[in-house]
PDB file of C-alpha atoms in Angstrom:
ATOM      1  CA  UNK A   9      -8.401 -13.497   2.832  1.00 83.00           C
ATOM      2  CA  UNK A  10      -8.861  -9.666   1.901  1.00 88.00           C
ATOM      3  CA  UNK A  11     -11.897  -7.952   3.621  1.00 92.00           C
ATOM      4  CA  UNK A  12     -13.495  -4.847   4.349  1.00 95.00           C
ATOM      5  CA  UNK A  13     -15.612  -3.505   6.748  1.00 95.00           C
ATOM      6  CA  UNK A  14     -17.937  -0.832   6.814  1.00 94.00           C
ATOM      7  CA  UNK A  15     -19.712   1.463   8.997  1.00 86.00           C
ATOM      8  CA  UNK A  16     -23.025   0.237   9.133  1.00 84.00           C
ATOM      9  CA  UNK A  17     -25.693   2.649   7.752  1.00 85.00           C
ATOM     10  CA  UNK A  18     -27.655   4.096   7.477  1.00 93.00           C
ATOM     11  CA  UNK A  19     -26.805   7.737   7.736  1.00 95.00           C
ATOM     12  CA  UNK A  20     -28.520  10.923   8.280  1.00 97.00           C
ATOM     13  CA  UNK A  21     -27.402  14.143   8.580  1.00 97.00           C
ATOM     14  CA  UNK A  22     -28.357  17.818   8.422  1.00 97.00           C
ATOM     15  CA  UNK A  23     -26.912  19.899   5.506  1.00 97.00           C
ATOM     16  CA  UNK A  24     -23.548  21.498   6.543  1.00 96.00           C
ATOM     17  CA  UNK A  25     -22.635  18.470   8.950  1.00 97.00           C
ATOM     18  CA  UNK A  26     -19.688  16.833   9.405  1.00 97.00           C
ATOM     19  CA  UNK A  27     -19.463  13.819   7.835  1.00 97.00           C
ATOM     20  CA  UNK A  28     -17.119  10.228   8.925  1.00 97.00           C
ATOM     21  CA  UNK A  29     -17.812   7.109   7.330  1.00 97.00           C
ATOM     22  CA  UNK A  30     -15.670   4.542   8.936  1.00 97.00           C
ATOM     23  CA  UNK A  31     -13.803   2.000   6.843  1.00 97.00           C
ATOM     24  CA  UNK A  32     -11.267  -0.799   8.082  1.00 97.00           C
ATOM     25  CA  UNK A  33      -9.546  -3.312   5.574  1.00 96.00           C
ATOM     26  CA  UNK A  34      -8.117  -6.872   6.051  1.00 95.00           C
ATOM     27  CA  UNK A  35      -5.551  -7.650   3.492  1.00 91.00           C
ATOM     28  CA  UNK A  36      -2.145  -9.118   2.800  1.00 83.00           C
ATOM     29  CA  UNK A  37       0.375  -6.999   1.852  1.00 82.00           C
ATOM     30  CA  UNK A  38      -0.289  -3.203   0.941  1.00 85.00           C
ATOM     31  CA  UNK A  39      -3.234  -2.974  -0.994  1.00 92.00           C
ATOM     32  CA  UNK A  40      -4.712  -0.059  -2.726  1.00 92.00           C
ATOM     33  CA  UNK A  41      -7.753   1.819  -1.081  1.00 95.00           C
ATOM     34  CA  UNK A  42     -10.848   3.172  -3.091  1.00 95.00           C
ATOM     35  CA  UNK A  43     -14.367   4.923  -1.551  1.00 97.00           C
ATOM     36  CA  UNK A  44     -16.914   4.305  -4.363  1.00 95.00           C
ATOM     37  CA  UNK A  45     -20.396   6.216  -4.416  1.00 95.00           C
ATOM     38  CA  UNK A  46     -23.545   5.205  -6.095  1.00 91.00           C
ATOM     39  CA  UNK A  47     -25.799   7.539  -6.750  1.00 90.00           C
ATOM     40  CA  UNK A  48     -29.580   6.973  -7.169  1.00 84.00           C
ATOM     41  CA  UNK A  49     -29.984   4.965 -10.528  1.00 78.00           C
ATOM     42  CA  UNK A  50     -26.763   5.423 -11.498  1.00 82.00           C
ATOM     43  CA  UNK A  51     -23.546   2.931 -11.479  1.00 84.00           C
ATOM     44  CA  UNK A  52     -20.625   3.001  -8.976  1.00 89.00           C
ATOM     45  CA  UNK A  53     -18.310   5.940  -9.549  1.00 91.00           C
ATOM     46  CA  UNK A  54     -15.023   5.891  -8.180  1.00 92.00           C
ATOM     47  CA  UNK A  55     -14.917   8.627  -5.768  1.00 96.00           C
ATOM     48  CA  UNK A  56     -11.387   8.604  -4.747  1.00 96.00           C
ATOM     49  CA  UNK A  57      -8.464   6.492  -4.176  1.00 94.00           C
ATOM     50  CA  UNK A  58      -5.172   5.692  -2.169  1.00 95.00           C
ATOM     51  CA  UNK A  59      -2.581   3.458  -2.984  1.00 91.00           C
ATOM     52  CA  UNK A  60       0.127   3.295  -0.566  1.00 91.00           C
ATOM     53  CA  UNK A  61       0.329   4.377   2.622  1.00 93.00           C
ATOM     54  CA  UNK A  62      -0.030   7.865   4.001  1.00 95.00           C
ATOM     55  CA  UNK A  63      -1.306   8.804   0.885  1.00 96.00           C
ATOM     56  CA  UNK A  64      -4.573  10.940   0.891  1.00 97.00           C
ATOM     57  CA  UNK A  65      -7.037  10.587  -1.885  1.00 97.00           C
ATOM     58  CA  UNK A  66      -9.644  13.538  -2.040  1.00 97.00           C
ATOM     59  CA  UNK A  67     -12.453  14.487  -4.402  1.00 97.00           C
ATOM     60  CA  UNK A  68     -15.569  16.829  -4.497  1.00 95.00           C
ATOM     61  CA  UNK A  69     -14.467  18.250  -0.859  1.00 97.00           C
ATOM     62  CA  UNK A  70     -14.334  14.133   0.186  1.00 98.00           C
ATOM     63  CA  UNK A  71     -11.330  12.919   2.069  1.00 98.00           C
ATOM     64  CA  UNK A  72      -9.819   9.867   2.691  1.00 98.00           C
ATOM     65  CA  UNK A  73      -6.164   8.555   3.894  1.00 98.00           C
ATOM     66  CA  UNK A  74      -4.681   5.520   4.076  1.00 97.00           C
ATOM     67  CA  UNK A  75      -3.332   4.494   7.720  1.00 96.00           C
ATOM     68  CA  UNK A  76      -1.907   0.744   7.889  1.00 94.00           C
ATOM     69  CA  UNK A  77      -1.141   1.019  11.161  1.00 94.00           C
ATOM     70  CA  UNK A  78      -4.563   0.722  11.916  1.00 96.00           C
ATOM     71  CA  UNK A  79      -5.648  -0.473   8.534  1.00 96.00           C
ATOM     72  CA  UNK A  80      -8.176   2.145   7.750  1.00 97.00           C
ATOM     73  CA  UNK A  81      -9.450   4.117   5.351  1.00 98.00           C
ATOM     74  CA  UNK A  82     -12.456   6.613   6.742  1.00 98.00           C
ATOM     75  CA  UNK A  83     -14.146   8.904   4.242  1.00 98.00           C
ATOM     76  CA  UNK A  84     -14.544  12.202   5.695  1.00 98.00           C
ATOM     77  CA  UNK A  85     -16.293  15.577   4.413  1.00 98.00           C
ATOM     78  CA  UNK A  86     -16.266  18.525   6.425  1.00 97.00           C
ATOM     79  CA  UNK A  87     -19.703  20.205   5.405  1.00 96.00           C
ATOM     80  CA  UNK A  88     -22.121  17.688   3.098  1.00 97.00           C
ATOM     81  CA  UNK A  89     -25.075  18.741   0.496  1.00 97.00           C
ATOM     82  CA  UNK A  90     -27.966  17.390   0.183  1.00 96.00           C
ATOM     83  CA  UNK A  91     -26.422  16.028  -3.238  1.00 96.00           C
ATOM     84  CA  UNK A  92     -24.365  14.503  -1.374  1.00 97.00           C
ATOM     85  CA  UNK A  93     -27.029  11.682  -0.324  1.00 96.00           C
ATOM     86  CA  UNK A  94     -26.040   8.605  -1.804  1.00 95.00           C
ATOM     87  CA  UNK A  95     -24.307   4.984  -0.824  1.00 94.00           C
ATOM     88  CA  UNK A  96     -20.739   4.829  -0.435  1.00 96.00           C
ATOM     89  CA  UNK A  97     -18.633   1.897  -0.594  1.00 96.00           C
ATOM     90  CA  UNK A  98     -15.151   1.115   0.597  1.00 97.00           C
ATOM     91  CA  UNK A  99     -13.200  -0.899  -1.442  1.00 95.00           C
ATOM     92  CA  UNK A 100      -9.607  -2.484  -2.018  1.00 94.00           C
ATOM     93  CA  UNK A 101      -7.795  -4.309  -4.487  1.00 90.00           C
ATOM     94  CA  UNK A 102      -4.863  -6.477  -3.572  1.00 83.00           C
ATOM     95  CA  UNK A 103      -1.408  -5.466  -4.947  1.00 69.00           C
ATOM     96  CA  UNK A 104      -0.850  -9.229  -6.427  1.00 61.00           C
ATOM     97  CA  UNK A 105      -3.611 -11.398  -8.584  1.00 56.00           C
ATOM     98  CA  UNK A 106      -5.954 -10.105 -11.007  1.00 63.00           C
ATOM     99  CA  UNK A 107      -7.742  -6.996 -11.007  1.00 72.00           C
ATOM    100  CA  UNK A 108     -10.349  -7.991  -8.190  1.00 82.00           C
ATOM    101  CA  UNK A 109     -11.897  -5.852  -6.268  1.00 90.00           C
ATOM    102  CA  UNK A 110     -13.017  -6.481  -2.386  1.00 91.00           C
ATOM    103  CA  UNK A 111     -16.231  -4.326  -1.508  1.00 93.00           C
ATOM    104  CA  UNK A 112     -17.489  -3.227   2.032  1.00 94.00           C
ATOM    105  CA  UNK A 113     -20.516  -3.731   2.202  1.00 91.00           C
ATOM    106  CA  UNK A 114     -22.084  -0.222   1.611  1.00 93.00           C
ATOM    107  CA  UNK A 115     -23.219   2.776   3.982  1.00 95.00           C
ATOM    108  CA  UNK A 116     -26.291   5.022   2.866  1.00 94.00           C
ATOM    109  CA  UNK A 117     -26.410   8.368   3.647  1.00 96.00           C
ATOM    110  CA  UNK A 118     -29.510  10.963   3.200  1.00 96.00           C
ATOM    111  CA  UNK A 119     -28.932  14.907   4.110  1.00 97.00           C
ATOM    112  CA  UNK A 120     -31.816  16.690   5.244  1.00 96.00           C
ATOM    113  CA  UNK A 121     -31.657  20.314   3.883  1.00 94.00           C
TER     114      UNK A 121
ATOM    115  CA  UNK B  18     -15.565   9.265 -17.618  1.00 66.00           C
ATOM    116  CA  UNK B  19     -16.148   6.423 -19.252  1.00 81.00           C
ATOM    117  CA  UNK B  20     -19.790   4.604 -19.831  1.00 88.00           C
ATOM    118  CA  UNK B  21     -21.117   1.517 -19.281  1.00 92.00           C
ATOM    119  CA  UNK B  22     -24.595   0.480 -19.662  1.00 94.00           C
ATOM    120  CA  UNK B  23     -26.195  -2.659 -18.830  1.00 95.00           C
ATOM    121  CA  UNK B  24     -30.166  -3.944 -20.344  1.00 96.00           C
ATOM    122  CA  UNK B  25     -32.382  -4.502 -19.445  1.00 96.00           C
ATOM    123  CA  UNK B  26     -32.474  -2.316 -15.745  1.00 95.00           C
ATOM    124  CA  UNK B  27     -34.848  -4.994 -14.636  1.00 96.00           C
ATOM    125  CA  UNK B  28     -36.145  -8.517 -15.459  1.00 97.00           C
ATOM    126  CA  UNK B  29     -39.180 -10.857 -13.910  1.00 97.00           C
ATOM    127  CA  UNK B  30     -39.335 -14.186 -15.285  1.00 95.00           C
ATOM    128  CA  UNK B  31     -40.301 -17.119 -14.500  1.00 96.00           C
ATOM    129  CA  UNK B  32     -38.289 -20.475 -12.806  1.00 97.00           C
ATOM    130  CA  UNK B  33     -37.086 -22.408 -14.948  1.00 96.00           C
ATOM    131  CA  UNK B  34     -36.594 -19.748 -17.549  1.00 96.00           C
ATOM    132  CA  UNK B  35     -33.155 -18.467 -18.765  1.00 97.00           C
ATOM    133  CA  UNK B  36     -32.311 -14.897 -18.855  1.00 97.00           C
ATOM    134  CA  UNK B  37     -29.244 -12.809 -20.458  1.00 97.00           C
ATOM    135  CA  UNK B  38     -27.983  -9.710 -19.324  1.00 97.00           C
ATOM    136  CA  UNK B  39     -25.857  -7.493 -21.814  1.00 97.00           C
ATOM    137  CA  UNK B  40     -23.219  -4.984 -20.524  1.00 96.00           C
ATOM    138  CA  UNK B  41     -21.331  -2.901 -22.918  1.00 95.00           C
ATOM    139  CA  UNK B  42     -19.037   0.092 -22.901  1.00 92.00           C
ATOM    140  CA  UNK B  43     -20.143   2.716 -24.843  1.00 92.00           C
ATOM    141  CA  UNK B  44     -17.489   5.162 -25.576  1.00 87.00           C
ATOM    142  CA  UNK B  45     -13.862   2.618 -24.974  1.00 87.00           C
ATOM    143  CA  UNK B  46     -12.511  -0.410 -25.532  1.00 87.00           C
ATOM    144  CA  UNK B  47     -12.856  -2.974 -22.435  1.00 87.00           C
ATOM    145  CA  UNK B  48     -10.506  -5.585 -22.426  1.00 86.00           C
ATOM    146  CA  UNK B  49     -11.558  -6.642 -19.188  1.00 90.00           C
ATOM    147  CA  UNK B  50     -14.938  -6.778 -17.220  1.00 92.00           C
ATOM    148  CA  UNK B  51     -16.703  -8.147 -14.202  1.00 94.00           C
ATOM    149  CA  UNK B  52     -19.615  -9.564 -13.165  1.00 96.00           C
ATOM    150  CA  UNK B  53     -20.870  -8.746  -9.577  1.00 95.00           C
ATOM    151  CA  UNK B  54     -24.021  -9.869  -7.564  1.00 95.00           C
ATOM    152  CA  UNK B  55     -25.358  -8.047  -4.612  1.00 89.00           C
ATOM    153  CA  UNK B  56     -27.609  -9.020  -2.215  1.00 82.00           C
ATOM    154  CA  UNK B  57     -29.510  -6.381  -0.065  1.00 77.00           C
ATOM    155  CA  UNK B  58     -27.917  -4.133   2.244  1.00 73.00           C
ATOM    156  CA  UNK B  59     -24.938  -6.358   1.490  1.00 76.00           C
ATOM    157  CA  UNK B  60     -21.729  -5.801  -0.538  1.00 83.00           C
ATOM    158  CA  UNK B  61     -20.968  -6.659  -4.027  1.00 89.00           C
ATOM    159  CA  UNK B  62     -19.420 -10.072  -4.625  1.00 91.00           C
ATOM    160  CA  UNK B  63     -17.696 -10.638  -7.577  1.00 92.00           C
ATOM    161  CA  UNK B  64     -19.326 -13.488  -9.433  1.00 95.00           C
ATOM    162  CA  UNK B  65     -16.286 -13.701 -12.532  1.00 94.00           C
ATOM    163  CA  UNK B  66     -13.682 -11.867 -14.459  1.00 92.00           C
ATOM    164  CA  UNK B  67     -13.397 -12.023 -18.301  1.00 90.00           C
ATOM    165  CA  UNK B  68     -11.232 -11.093 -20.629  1.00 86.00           C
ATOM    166  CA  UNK B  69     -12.691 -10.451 -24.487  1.00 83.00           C
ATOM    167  CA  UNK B  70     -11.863 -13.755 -26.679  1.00 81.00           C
ATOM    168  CA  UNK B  71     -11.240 -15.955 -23.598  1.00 83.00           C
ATOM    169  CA  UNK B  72     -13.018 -18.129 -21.058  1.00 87.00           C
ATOM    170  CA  UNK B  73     -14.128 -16.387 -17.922  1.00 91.00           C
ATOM    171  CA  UNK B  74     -12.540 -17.110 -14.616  1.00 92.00           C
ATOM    172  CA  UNK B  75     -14.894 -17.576 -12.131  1.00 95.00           C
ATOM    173  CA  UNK B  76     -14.727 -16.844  -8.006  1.00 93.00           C
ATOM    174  CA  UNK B  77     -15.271 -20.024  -6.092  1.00 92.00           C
ATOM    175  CA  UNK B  78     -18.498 -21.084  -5.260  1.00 93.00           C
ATOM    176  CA  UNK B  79     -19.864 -19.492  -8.520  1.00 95.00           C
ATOM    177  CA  UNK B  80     -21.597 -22.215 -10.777  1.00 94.00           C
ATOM    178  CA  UNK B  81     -20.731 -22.118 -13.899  1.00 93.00           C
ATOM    179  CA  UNK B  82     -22.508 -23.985 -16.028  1.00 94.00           C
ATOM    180  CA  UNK B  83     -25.301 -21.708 -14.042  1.00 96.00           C
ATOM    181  CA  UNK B  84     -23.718 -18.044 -14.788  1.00 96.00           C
ATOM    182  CA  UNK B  85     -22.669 -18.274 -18.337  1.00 95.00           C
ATOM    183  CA  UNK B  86     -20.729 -15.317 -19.761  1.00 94.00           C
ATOM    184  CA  UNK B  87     -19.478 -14.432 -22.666  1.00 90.00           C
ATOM    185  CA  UNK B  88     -17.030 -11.600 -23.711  1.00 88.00           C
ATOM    186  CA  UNK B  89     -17.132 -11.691 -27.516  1.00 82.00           C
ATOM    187  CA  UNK B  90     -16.055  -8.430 -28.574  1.00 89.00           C
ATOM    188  CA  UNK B  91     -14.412  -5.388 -26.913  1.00 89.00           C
ATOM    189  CA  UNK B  92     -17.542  -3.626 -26.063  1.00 92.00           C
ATOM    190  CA  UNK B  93     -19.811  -6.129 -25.144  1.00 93.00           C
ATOM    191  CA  UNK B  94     -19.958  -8.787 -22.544  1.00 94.00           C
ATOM    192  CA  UNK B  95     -23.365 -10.978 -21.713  1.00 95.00           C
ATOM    193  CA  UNK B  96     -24.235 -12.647 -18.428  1.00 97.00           C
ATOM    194  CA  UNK B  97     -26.803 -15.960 -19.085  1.00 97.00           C
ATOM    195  CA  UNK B  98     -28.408 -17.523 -15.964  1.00 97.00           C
ATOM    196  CA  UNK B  99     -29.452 -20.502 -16.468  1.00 96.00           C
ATOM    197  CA  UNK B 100     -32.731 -22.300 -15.510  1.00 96.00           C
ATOM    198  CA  UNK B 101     -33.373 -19.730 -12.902  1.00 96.00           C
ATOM    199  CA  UNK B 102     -34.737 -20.172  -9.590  1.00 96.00           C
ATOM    200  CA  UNK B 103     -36.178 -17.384  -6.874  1.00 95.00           C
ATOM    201  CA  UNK B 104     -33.015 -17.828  -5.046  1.00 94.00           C
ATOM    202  CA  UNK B 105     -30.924 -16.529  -8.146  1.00 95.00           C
ATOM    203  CA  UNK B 106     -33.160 -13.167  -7.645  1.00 95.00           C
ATOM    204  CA  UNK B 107     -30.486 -10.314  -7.434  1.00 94.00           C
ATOM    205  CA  UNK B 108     -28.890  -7.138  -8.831  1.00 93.00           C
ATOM    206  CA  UNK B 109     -26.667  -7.439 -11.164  1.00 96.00           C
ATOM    207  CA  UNK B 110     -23.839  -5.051 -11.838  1.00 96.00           C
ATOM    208  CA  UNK B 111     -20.572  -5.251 -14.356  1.00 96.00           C
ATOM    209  CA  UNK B 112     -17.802  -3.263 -14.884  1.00 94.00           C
ATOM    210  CA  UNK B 113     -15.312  -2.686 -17.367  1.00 92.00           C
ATOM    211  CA  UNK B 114     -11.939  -2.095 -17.074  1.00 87.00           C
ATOM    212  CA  UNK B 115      -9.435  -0.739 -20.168  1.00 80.00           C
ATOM    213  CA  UNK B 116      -5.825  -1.409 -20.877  1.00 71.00           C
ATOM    214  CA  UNK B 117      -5.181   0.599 -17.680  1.00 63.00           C
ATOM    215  CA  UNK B 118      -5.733  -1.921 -14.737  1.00 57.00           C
ATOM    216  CA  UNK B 119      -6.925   0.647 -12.357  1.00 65.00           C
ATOM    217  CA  UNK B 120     -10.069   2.402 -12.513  1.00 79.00           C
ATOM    218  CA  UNK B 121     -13.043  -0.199 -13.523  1.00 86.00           C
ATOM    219  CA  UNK B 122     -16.057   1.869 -14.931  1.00 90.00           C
ATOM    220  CA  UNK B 123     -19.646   0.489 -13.723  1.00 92.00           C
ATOM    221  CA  UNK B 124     -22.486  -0.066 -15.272  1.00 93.00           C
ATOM    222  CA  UNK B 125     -26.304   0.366 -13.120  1.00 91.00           C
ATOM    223  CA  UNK B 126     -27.034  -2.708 -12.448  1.00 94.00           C
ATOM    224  CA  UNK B 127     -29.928  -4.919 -13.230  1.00 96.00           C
ATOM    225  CA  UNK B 128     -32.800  -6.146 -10.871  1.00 94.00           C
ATOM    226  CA  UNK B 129     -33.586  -9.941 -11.489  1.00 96.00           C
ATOM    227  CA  UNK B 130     -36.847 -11.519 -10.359  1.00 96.00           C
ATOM    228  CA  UNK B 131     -37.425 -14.934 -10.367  1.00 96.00           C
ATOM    229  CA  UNK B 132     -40.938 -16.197  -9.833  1.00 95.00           C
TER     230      UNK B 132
END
């Protein structure tokens, strides 16, 4: 069945630090690829998104790109805010069946100023 | 982007006792939602997927005469569990999902506690 898998957290970096959160996928077929982030008290917010290969999905200075030859998807920021602390979660969703989303299983990350 | 909200945030009751979560999306029309569970320091798992006006579909190994849900309108969907125990202790999260398949828009969650 589809999986992903996370980098286990948590996280903690200095302000301005480089920032890779690892992601790897098990799926059939080509599936797309989403990093979600929950901040604090808030819902999930889709964060950004892939959805075929090669393809690099970027947001709020957050990077991500979709390699199936290794079936990855890391999330990477090259200098993170404090505002940046939050959980992150990889996600896919198959190309066939319903809507369904698969969920890694989170990574929480705190930046010290 | 779109809202969601979900009441209450948080919920103690007592085994035994039945409790109902609402989820609704406040500014669009959400012709599909979800129902998610999520243990601590583990991922979401998708509990069931409805569709307003018909019967949810659940994900295996979901009971459903213990998770009842109920999609009545295009706003509003309701998660019931049933006779609750301390093992059905969780957070709760939906999302909702418009004629477009591809974003889904999620709500913050709510904190059971069974007693």
């Amino acid at each position: 069945g589809n999986s992903v898998t996370q980098m286990e957290g948590p996280v903690t970096l200095s302000e301005e630090a480089f920032l890779t959160i690892n992601c790897t996928y098990t799926a059939t077929g080509y599936p797309s690829l989403f990093w979600y982030v929950q901040y604090p008290g808030e819902g999930l917010q889709l964060l950004l998104k892939a959805t075929k290969a090669d393809d690099k999905g970027s947001n709020k200075g957050f990077e991500a790109t979709y390699r199936k030859e290794t079936t990855s998807f890391h999330l990477e920021k090259g200098s993170v805010q404090v505002s940046d602390s939050a959980v992150y979660f990889c996600a896919l969703r198959a190309i066939q069946g319903a809507q369904k989303l698969v969920f890694g299983q989170g990574t929480r990350l705190t930046i010290n100023p | 982007g779109a809202v969601v909200s979900q009441h209450p945030s948080r919920v103690i009751c007592k085994s035994g006792t039945s409790v109902k979560i609402e989820c609704r999306s406040l500014d669009f029309q959400a012709t599909t939602m979800f129902w998610y569970r999520q243990f601590p320091k583990q991922s979401l798992m998708l509990m069931a997927t409805s569709n307003e006006g018909s019967k949810a579909t659940y994900e295996q190994g979901v009971e459903k005469d213990k998770f009842l849900i109920n999609h009545a309108s295009l706003t509003l969907s309701t998660l019931t569990v049933t006779s609750a125990h301390p093992e059905d202790s969780s957070f709760y999260i939906c999302s909702a999902a418009g004629t477009s398949t591809d974003t889904q828009y999620f709500g913050p969650g709510t904190r059971l506690t069974v007693l």
